[in-house]
């Protein structure tokens, strides 16, 4: 993603830490036909993405159910190993076959749905126990009062959402949000190529895809849908005053 010249690269390394992030888009499409407000044809050599290219220790990553399944498998989780081996045996495929559109949908997402259903019953039992014991709190509000905050404070939140791992970085100054950066599942998976020419998970999954009818690329749609993409999570277009700039309806 391009941002204002001179702000994209940090002095240490070649990317910014989210706490140092600056969301100030700067798009220079280069040689185009038409005007800035009525572009008729873009220069295809000046490709652009509104999505960041996050990296972990310099490497592109895939997040989501498939990544969780493979990590659990190689960490030796007995339940995961048994079920994955059983599925791949039934399909007469090697373990590497799970790294596919079918593999991304069939088992990892089914397991991701099954796991929370079991956890919900555990959390519900805990909730009922707390209620019976008179604990009616719905959140930890010890630090909820802004007047108790330091003049300048920063916080990080990580979680493993159904779609994949994500992180939020917030900086607050004088009780107001000074900076808020998100690196969410689709930011990881839909990542464009970086200065090292490393490709993101979407591009890697699509490489070599064979299409039965090239002008009706359903295979490409199936592969991308297997990631459960959410561009609303990775791209935000708002005015300086927080107002919506444009609304697009896709049929």
Short mmCIF file of N, CA and C in Angstrom, two decimals, residues 137-201:
data_model
loop_
_atom_site.label_atom_id
_atom_site.label_comp_id
_atom_site.label_asym_id
_atom_site.label_seq_id
_atom_site.Cartn_x
_atom_site.Cartn_y
_atom_site.Cartn_z
N UNK A 137 -21.47 -9.08 37.11
CA UNK A 137 -20.60 -8.24 36.29
C UNK A 137 -20.55 -8.76 34.85
N UNK A 138 -20.57 -7.84 33.90
CA UNK A 138 -20.49 -8.22 32.49
C UNK A 138 -19.13 -7.91 31.88
N UNK A 139 -18.28 -7.20 32.63
CA UNK A 139 -16.94 -6.86 32.13
C UNK A 139 -16.08 -6.42 33.31
N UNK A 140 -14.77 -6.42 33.10
CA UNK A 140 -13.84 -5.88 34.09
C UNK A 140 -13.73 -4.38 33.85
N UNK A 141 -14.33 -3.59 34.74
CA UNK A 141 -14.40 -2.13 34.55
C UNK A 141 -13.39 -1.37 35.40
N UNK A 142 -12.37 -2.06 35.92
CA UNK A 142 -11.40 -1.40 36.79
C UNK A 142 -10.72 -0.22 36.11
N UNK A 143 -10.45 -0.34 34.82
CA UNK A 143 -9.74 0.72 34.09
C UNK A 143 -10.64 1.38 33.05
N UNK A 144 -11.95 1.35 33.28
CA UNK A 144 -12.89 1.88 32.30
C UNK A 144 -13.05 3.40 32.39
N UNK A 145 -12.74 3.97 33.53
CA UNK A 145 -12.93 5.40 33.72
C UNK A 145 -11.77 6.18 33.11
N UNK A 146 -12.00 6.95 32.03
CA UNK A 146 -10.90 7.67 31.37
C UNK A 146 -10.12 8.59 32.30
N UNK A 147 -10.77 9.15 33.33
CA UNK A 147 -10.06 10.06 34.23
C UNK A 147 -8.93 9.36 34.98
N UNK A 148 -8.98 8.04 35.05
CA UNK A 148 -7.94 7.29 35.77
C UNK A 148 -6.77 6.92 34.87
N UNK A 149 -6.85 7.22 33.59
CA UNK A 149 -5.80 6.83 32.66
C UNK A 149 -4.62 7.79 32.73
N UNK A 150 -3.42 7.31 32.39
CA UNK A 150 -2.28 8.22 32.23
C UNK A 150 -2.55 9.19 31.08
N UNK A 151 -1.79 10.28 31.05
CA UNK A 151 -1.98 11.26 29.98
C UNK A 151 -1.73 10.62 28.62
N UNK A 152 -0.76 9.75 28.57
CA UNK A 152 -0.45 9.05 27.31
C UNK A 152 -0.31 7.57 27.61
N UNK A 153 -1.09 6.73 26.94
CA UNK A 153 -1.00 5.29 27.16
C UNK A 153 -1.23 4.55 25.85
N UNK A 154 -0.68 3.36 25.79
CA UNK A 154 -0.81 2.55 24.60
C UNK A 154 -1.26 1.15 25.00
N UNK A 155 -1.99 0.50 24.10
CA UNK A 155 -2.46 -0.84 24.39
C UNK A 155 -2.51 -1.70 23.14
N UNK A 156 -2.41 -3.01 23.35
CA UNK A 156 -2.42 -3.98 22.25
C UNK A 156 -3.45 -5.05 22.57
N UNK A 157 -4.18 -5.46 21.56
CA UNK A 157 -5.13 -6.55 21.73
C UNK A 157 -4.95 -7.59 20.64
N UNK A 158 -4.76 -8.85 21.03
CA UNK A 158 -4.63 -9.95 20.07
C UNK A 158 -5.75 -10.96 20.30
N UNK A 159 -6.21 -11.57 19.24
CA UNK A 159 -7.16 -12.66 19.39
C UNK A 159 -7.09 -13.56 18.17
N UNK A 160 -7.64 -14.73 18.30
CA UNK A 160 -7.73 -15.69 17.20
C UNK A 160 -9.19 -15.78 16.80
N UNK A 161 -9.60 -14.96 15.83
CA UNK A 161 -10.98 -14.94 15.36
C UNK A 161 -11.22 -16.14 14.44
N UNK A 162 -12.49 -16.48 14.16
CA UNK A 162 -12.75 -17.60 13.23
C UNK A 162 -12.03 -17.45 11.90
N UNK A 163 -11.93 -16.23 11.41
CA UNK A 163 -11.28 -15.99 10.12
C UNK A 163 -9.76 -16.03 10.22
N UNK A 164 -9.21 -15.91 11.43
CA UNK A 164 -7.76 -15.96 11.60
C UNK A 164 -7.27 -15.00 12.67
N UNK A 165 -5.95 -14.96 12.84
CA UNK A 165 -5.34 -14.13 13.88
C UNK A 165 -5.42 -12.65 13.53
N UNK A 166 -5.60 -11.82 14.55
CA UNK A 166 -5.64 -10.38 14.32
C UNK A 166 -5.08 -9.64 15.53
N UNK A 167 -4.72 -8.38 15.29
CA UNK A 167 -4.21 -7.53 16.36
C UNK A 167 -4.66 -6.11 16.17
N UNK A 168 -4.93 -5.43 17.29
CA UNK A 168 -5.28 -4.00 17.28
C UNK A 168 -4.28 -3.26 18.16
N UNK A 169 -3.80 -2.13 17.66
CA UNK A 169 -2.85 -1.30 18.40
C UNK A 169 -3.47 0.08 18.58
N UNK A 170 -3.57 0.53 19.83
CA UNK A 170 -4.20 1.82 20.10
C UNK A 170 -3.28 2.69 20.95
N UNK A 171 -3.28 3.97 20.65
CA UNK A 171 -2.53 4.95 21.44
C UNK A 171 -3.51 6.05 21.83
N UNK A 172 -3.57 6.37 23.13
CA UNK A 172 -4.50 7.37 23.64
C UNK A 172 -3.72 8.49 24.30
N UNK A 173 -4.07 9.71 23.95
CA UNK A 173 -3.42 10.88 24.54
C UNK A 173 -4.51 11.87 24.96
N UNK A 174 -4.43 12.33 26.21
CA UNK A 174 -5.42 13.27 26.75
C UNK A 174 -6.85 12.75 26.59
N UNK A 175 -7.02 11.45 26.87
CA UNK A 175 -8.32 10.79 26.85
C UNK A 175 -8.93 10.71 25.45
N UNK A 176 -8.12 10.90 24.42
CA UNK A 176 -8.60 10.79 23.06
C UNK A 176 -7.72 9.81 22.28
N UNK A 177 -8.33 9.10 21.34
CA UNK A 177 -7.58 8.15 20.52
C UNK A 177 -6.65 8.93 19.59
N UNK A 178 -5.36 8.67 19.73
CA UNK A 178 -4.35 9.34 18.91
C UNK A 178 -3.99 8.50 17.69
N UNK A 179 -4.00 7.19 17.85
CA UNK A 179 -3.63 6.27 16.77
C UNK A 179 -4.38 4.97 16.96
N UNK A 180 -4.85 4.39 15.87
CA UNK A 180 -5.49 3.08 15.94
C UNK A 180 -5.16 2.33 14.66
N UNK A 181 -4.44 1.24 14.81
CA UNK A 181 -4.03 0.44 13.67
C UNK A 181 -4.53 -0.99 13.86
N UNK A 182 -5.01 -1.59 12.77
CA UNK A 182 -5.49 -2.97 12.80
C UNK A 182 -4.73 -3.81 11.77
N UNK A 183 -4.34 -5.00 12.17
CA UNK A 183 -3.83 -6.00 11.23
C UNK A 183 -4.72 -7.21 11.43
N UNK A 184 -5.62 -7.44 10.49
CA UNK A 184 -6.69 -8.41 10.66
C UNK A 184 -6.49 -9.58 9.70
N UNK A 185 -7.30 -10.65 9.81
CA UNK A 185 -7.06 -11.84 8.98
C UNK A 185 -6.93 -11.58 7.49
N UNK A 186 -7.83 -10.78 6.93
CA UNK A 186 -7.77 -10.53 5.49
C UNK A 186 -6.57 -9.66 5.13
N UNK A 187 -6.09 -8.84 6.07
CA UNK A 187 -4.88 -8.07 5.82
C UNK A 187 -3.71 -9.02 5.58
N UNK A 188 -3.64 -10.08 6.37
CA UNK A 188 -2.60 -11.09 6.19
C UNK A 188 -2.80 -11.85 4.88
N UNK A 189 -3.99 -12.42 4.71
CA UNK A 189 -4.21 -13.35 3.59
C UNK A 189 -4.25 -12.65 2.23
N UNK A 190 -4.81 -11.44 2.17
CA UNK A 190 -4.92 -10.74 0.89
C UNK A 190 -3.72 -9.83 0.64
N UNK A 191 -2.70 -9.96 1.45
CA UNK A 191 -1.52 -9.10 1.33
C UNK A 191 -0.97 -9.07 -0.08
N UNK A 192 -0.68 -7.88 -0.60
CA UNK A 192 -0.02 -7.79 -1.91
C UNK A 192 1.47 -8.11 -1.79
N UNK A 193 2.13 -8.14 -2.91
CA UNK A 193 3.58 -8.40 -2.89
C UNK A 193 4.30 -7.26 -2.17
N UNK A 194 5.37 -7.61 -1.49
CA UNK A 194 6.12 -6.61 -0.74
C UNK A 194 7.40 -6.25 -1.49
N UNK A 195 8.22 -5.35 -0.94
CA UNK A 195 9.45 -4.97 -1.66
C UNK A 195 10.39 -6.14 -1.94
N UNK A 196 10.25 -7.25 -1.20
CA UNK A 196 11.07 -8.44 -1.45
C UNK A 196 10.40 -9.38 -2.45
N UNK A 197 9.27 -8.95 -3.03
CA UNK A 197 8.52 -9.74 -4.01
C UNK A 197 7.87 -10.98 -3.40
N UNK A 198 7.70 -10.99 -2.08
CA UNK A 198 7.00 -12.10 -1.44
C UNK A 198 5.51 -11.96 -1.68
N UNK A 199 4.86 -13.06 -2.00
CA UNK A 199 3.43 -13.01 -2.31
C UNK A 199 2.61 -13.37 -1.07
N UNK A 200 1.37 -12.90 -1.06
CA UNK A 200 0.46 -13.21 0.03
C UNK A 200 -0.24 -14.54 -0.19
N UNK A 201 -1.07 -14.94 0.78
CA UNK A 201 -1.71 -16.25 0.75
C UNK A 201 -2.69 -16.39 -0.41
#
